[in-house]
CSV table of C-alpha atoms in Angstrom, one decimal:
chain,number,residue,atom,x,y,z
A,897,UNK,CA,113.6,84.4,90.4
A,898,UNK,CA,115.2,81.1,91.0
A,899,UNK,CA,117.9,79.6,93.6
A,900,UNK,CA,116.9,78.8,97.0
A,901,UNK,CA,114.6,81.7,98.3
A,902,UNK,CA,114.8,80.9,102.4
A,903,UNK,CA,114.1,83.9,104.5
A,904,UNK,CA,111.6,85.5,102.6
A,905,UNK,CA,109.2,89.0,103.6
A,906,UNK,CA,106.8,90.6,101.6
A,907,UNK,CA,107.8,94.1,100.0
A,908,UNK,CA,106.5,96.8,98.0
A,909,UNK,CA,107.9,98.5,94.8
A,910,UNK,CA,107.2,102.4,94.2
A,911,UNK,CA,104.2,100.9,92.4
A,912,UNK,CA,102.8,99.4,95.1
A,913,UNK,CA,102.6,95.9,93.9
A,914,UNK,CA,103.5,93.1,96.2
A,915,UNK,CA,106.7,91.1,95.8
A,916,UNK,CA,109.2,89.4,97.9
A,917,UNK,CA,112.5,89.9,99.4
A,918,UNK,CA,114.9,86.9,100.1
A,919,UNK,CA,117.0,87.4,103.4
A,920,UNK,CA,119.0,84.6,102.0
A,921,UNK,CA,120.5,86.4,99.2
A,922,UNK,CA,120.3,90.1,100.7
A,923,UNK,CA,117.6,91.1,97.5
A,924,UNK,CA,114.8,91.9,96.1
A,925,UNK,CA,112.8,90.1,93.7
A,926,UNK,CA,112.1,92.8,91.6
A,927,UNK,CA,113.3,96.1,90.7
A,928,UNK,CA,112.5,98.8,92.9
A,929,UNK,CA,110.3,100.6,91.1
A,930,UNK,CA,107.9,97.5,91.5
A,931,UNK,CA,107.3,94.3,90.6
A,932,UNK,CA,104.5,94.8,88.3
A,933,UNK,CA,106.3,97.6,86.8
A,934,UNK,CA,109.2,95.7,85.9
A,935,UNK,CA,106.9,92.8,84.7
A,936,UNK,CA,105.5,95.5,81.9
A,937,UNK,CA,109.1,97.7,81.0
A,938,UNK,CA,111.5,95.0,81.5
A,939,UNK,CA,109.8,91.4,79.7
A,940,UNK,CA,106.4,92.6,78.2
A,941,UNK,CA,107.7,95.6,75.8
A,942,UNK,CA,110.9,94.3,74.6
A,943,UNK,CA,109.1,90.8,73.5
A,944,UNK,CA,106.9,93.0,71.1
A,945,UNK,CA,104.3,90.9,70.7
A,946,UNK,CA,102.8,93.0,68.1
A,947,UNK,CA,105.9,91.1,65.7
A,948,UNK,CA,103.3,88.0,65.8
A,949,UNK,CA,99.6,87.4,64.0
A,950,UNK,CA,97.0,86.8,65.9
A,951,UNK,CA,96.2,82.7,65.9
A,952,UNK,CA,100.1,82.4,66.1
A,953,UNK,CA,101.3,79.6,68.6
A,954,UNK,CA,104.8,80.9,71.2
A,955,UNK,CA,106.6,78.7,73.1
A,956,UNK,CA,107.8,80.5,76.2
A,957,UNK,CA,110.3,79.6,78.9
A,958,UNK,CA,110.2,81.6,82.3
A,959,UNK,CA,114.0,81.0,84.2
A,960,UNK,CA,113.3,82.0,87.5
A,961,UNK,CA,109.4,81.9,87.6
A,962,UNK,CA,109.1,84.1,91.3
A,963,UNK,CA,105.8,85.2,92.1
A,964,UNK,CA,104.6,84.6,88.2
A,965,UNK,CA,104.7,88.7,87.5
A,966,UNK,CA,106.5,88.4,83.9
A,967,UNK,CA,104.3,85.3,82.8
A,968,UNK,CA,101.3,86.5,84.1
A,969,UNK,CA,101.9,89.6,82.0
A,970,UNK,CA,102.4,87.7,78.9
A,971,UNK,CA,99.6,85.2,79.1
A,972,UNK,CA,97.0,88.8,79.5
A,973,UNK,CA,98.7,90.5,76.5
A,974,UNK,CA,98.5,87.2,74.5
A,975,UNK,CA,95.0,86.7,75.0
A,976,UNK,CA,94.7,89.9,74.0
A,977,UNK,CA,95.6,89.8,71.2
A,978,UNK,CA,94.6,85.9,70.4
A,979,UNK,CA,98.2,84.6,70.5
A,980,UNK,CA,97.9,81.1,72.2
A,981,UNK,CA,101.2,80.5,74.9
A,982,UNK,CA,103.1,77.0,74.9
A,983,UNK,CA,104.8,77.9,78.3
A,984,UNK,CA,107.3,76.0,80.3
A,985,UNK,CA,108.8,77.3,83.9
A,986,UNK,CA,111.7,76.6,85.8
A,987,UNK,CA,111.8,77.5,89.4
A,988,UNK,CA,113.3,76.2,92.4
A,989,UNK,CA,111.2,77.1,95.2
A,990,UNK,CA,107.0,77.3,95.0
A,991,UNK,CA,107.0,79.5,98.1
A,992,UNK,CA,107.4,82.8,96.1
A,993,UNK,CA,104.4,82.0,93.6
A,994,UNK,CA,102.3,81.0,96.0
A,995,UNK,CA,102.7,83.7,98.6
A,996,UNK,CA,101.8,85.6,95.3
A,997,UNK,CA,98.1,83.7,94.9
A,998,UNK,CA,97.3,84.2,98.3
A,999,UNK,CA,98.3,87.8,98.8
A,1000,UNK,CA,95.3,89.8,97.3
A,1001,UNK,CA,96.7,92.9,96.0
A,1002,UNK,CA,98.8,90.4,93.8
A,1003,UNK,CA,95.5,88.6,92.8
A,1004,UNK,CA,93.5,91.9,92.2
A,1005,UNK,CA,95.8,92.8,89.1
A,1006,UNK,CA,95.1,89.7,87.4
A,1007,UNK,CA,92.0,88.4,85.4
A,1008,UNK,CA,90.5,85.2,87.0
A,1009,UNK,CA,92.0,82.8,84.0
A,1010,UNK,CA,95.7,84.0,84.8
A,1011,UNK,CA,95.1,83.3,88.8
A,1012,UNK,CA,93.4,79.7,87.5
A,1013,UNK,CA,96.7,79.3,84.8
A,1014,UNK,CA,99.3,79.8,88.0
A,1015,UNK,CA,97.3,78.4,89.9
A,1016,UNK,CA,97.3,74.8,87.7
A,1017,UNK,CA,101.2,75.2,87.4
A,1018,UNK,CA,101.5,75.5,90.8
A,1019,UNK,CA,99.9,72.6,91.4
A,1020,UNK,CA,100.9,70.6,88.7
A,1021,UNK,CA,97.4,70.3,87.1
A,1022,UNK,CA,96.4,69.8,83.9
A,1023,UNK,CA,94.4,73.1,82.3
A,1024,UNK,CA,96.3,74.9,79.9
A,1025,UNK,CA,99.7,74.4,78.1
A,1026,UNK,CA,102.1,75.3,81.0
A,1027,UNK,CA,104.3,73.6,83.0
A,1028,UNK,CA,106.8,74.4,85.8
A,1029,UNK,CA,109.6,72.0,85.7
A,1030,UNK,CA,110.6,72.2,89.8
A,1031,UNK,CA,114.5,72.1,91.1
A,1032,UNK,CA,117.8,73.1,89.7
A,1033,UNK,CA,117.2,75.0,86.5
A,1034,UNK,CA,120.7,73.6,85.1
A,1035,UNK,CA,119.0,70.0,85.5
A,1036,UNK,CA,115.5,70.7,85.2
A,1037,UNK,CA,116.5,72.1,81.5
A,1038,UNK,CA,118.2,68.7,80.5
A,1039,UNK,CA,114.4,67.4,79.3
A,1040,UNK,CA,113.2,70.5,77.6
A,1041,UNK,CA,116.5,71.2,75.3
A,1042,UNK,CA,115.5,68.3,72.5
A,1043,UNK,CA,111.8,70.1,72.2
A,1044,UNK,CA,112.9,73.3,72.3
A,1045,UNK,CA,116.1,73.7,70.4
A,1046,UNK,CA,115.7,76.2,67.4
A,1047,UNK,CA,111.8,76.5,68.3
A,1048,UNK,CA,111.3,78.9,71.6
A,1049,UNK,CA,110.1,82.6,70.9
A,1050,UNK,CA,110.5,84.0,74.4
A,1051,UNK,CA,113.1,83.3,77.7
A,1052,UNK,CA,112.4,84.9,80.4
A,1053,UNK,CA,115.8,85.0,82.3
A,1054,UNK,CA,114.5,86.1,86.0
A,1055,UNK,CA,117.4,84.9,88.4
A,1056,UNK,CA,119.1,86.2,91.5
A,1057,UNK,CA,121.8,88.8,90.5
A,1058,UNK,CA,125.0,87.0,89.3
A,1059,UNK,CA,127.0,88.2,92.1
A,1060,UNK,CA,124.5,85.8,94.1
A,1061,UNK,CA,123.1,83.4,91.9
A,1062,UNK,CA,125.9,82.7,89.0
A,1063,UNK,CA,124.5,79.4,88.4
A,1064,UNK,CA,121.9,80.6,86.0
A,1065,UNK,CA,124.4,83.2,84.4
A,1066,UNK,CA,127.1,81.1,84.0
A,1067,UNK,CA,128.7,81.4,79.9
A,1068,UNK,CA,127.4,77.9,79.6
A,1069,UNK,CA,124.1,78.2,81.2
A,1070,UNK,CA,123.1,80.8,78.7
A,1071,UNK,CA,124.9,78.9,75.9
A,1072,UNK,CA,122.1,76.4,76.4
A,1073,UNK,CA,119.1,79.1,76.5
A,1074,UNK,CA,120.7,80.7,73.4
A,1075,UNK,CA,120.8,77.0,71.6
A,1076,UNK,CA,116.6,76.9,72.6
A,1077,UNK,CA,115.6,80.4,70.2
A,1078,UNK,CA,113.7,80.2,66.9
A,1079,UNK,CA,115.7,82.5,64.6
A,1080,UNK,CA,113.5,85.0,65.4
A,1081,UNK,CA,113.5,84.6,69.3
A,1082,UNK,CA,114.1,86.9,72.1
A,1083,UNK,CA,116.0,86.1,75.3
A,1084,UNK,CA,114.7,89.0,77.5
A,1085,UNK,CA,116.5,89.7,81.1
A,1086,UNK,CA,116.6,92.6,83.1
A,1087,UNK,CA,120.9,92.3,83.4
A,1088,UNK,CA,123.3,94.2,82.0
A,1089,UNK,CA,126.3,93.4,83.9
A,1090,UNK,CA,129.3,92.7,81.2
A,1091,UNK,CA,129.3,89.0,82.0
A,1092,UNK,CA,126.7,88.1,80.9
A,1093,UNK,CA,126.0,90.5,77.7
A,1094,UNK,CA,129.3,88.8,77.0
A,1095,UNK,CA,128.6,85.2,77.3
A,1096,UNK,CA,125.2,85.6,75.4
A,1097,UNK,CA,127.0,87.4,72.3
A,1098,UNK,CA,129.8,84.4,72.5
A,1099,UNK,CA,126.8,82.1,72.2
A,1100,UNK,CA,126.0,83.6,68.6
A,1101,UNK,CA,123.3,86.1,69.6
A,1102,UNK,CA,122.9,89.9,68.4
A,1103,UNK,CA,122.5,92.1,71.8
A,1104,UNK,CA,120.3,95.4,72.9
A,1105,UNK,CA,120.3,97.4,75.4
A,1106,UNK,CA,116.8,98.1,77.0
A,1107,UNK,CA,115.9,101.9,76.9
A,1108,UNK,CA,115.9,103.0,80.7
A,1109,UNK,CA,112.1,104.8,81.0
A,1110,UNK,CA,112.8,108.5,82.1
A,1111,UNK,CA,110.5,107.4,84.8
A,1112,UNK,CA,112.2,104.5,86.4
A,1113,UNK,CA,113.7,105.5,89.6
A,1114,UNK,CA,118.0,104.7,90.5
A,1115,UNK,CA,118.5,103.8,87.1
A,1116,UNK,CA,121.8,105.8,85.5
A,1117,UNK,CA,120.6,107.9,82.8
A,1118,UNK,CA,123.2,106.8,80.4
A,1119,UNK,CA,123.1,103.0,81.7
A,1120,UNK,CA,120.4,100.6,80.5
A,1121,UNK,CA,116.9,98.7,81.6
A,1122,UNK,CA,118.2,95.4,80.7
A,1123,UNK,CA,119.0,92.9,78.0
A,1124,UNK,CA,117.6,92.1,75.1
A,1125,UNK,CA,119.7,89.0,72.9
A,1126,UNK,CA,118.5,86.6,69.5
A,1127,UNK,CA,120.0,85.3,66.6
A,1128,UNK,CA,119.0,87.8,64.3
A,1129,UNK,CA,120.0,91.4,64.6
A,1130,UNK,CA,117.4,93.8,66.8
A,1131,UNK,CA,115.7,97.3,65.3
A,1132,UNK,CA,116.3,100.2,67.0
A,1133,UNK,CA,113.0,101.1,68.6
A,1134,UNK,CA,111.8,103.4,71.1
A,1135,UNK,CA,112.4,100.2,73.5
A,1136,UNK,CA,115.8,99.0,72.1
A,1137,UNK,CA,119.2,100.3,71.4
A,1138,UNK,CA,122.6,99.1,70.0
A,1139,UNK,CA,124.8,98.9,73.0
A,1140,UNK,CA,126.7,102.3,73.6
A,1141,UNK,CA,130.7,102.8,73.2
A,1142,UNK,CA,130.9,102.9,76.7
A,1143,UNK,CA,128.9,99.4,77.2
A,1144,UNK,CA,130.8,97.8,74.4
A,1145,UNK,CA,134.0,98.7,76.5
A,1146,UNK,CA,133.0,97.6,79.7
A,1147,UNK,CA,132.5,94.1,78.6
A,1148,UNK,CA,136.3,94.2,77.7
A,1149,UNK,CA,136.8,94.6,81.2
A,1150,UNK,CA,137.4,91.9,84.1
A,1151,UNK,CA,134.0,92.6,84.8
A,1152,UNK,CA,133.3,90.9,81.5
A,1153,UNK,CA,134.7,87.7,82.4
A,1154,UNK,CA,132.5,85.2,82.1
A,1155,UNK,CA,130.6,82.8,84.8
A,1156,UNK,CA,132.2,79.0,84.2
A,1157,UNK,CA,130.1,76.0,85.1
A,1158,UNK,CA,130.6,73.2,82.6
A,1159,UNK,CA,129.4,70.5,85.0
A,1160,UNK,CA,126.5,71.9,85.6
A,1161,UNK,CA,126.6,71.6,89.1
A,1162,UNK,CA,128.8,73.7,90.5
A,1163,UNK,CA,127.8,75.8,93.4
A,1164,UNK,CA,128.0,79.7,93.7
A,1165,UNK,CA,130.9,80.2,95.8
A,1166,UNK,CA,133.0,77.5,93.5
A,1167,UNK,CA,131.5,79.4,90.9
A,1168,UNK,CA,133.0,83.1,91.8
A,1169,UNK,CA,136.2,81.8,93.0
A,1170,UNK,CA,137.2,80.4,89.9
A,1171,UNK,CA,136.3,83.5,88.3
A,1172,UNK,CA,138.1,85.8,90.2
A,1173,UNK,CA,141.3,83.6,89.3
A,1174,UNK,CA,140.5,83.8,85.5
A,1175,UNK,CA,139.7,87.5,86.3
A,1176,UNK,CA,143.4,87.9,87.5
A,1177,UNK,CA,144.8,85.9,84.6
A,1178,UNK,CA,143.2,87.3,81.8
A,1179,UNK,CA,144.7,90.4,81.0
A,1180,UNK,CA,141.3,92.2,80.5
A,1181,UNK,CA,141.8,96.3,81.4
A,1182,UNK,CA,140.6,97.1,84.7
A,1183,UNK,CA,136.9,98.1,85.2
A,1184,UNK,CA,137.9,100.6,87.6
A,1185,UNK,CA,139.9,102.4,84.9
A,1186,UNK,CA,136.9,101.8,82.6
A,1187,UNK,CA,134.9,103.3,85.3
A,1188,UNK,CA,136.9,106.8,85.9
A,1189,UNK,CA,137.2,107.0,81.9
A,1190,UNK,CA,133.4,106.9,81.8
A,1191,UNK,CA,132.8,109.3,85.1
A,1192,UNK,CA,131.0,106.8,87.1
A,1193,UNK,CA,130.9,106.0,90.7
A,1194,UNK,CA,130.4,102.9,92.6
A,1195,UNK,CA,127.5,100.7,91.2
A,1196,UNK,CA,125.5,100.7,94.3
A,1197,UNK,CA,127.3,104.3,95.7
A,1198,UNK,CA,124.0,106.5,97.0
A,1199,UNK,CA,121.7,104.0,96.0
A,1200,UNK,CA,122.1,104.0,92.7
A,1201,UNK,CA,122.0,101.0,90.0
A,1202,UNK,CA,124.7,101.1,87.5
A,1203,UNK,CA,126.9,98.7,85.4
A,1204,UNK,CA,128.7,95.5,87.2
């Protein structure tokens, strides 16, 4: 994830794997059924990797690279099946990543060419394809929009929450990532809060939802695993799934009002104010309403993760 990531302590997931929470933002890094876990359910499936033939070239772009977990994923299940990766990250902090490559549960996962490839990005070396563009993902995009427009295969879109980080899920934010997929591209994010569905189907892009694994823990059985968005429309599968009736309301809701940045610079709190005056001017139904209708408590009521 990206935005400034002070106050950090190492955590565990229910699968053990080592990640990261940020005092900072009161959060995680990952879900809590683990980092690793989240890496494999939440970016891996969905990209569907088995959609390319092998000797095929995919350009990549990690928002919010972390502690590396969703790349380093990708660049295994690439090899493995001889894709080659053209990868570009955008992170703020290098704390998180490497905290990763000197924790060795995080290492023992990992073949020794991943641990070599984060280890060049975090250093800036040259090796392999991959870069990590360091700073303000809003800026740091600015170079890689006239290379990547119409030609990236995969985003990874790893922030902070948008209650906590609506930089990076701002309706023009991801107006730009949209503007960066091939036609057959895949923006993959674990988020499903209305806002943002919203602002990536205003952008022009077909929307999933993510099938929620009976196994993942606090997830609402009738709630979603995430995003999936691209320009063409996405199959059914046993990973993705049109967006439900109840989903399709709820970004009619204030909580589907989007995130507003257009300078680009705008800092969070600026951010949510001028939300939550658009929120009261809108006229959108209430999401509490939407809420009772549907039989659902509190998002975060007994622990449990549910729409915002």
């Amino acid at each position: 994830m990206t935005c400034n990531a002070s106050a950090l302590r190492p955590e565990a997931g229910a699968d053990g794997s080592f990640s990261l929470h940020s005092g900072a933002f009161a959060e995680g890094f990952h879900s809590p059924a683990g980092a690793r876990w989240e890496a494999d359910h939440t970016y891996l499936g969905p990209a569907e990797l088995q959609r390319y033939a092998a000797g095929a070239e995919l350009r990549v772009l990690d928002v919010g690279v972390g502690l590396g977990y969703n790349s380093a994923v990708l660049l295994e299940a690439a090899a493995e099946r001889d894709l080659t990766l053209r990868w570009w990250g955008l992170e703020q902090d290098p704390r998180p990543l490497r905290l990763a490559l000197a924790d060795p549960g995080f290492c023992a996962q990992w073949r020794p060419s991943t641990l070599q490839q984060l280890g060049q990005v975090l250093r800036g070396e040259a090796g392999w394809p991959g870069r990590i563009l360091w700073g303000d993902a809003r800026q740091q995009l600015v170079g890689l929009e006239p290379w990547l427009r119409g030609r990236c295969d995969l985003v990874l879109l790893d922030p902070f929450s948008p209650r906590h980080c609506p930089q990076l899920w701002s309706q023009d934010f991801l107006g730009r990532l949209a503007r960066l997929l091939a036609p057959g591209g895949r923006l993959l994010t674990y988020c499903s809060a209305a806002a943002a569905r919203g602002s990536l189907r205003d952008a022009g892009l077909e929307l999933a939802a993510l099938q929620a694994p009976a196994g993942a823990p606090r997830l609402r059985p009738r709630w979603s695993g995430g995003t999936v968005a691209g320009p063409r429309p996405l199959a059914p599968s046993t990973l993705l799934r049109p967006l439900s009736a109840m989903e399709e309301e709820h970004l009619l809701t204030r909580a589907g009002e989007p995130y507003r940045d257009p300078s680009a610079r705008a800092g969070a709190t600026e951010i949510q104010a001028s939300r939550l005056q658009m929120q009261a001017q809108a006229g959108r139904s209430s999401t509490g309403a939407w809420r009772r209708r549907w039989g659902l408590d509190h998002p975060r009521r007994n622990g449990v993760v549910g729409p915002t």
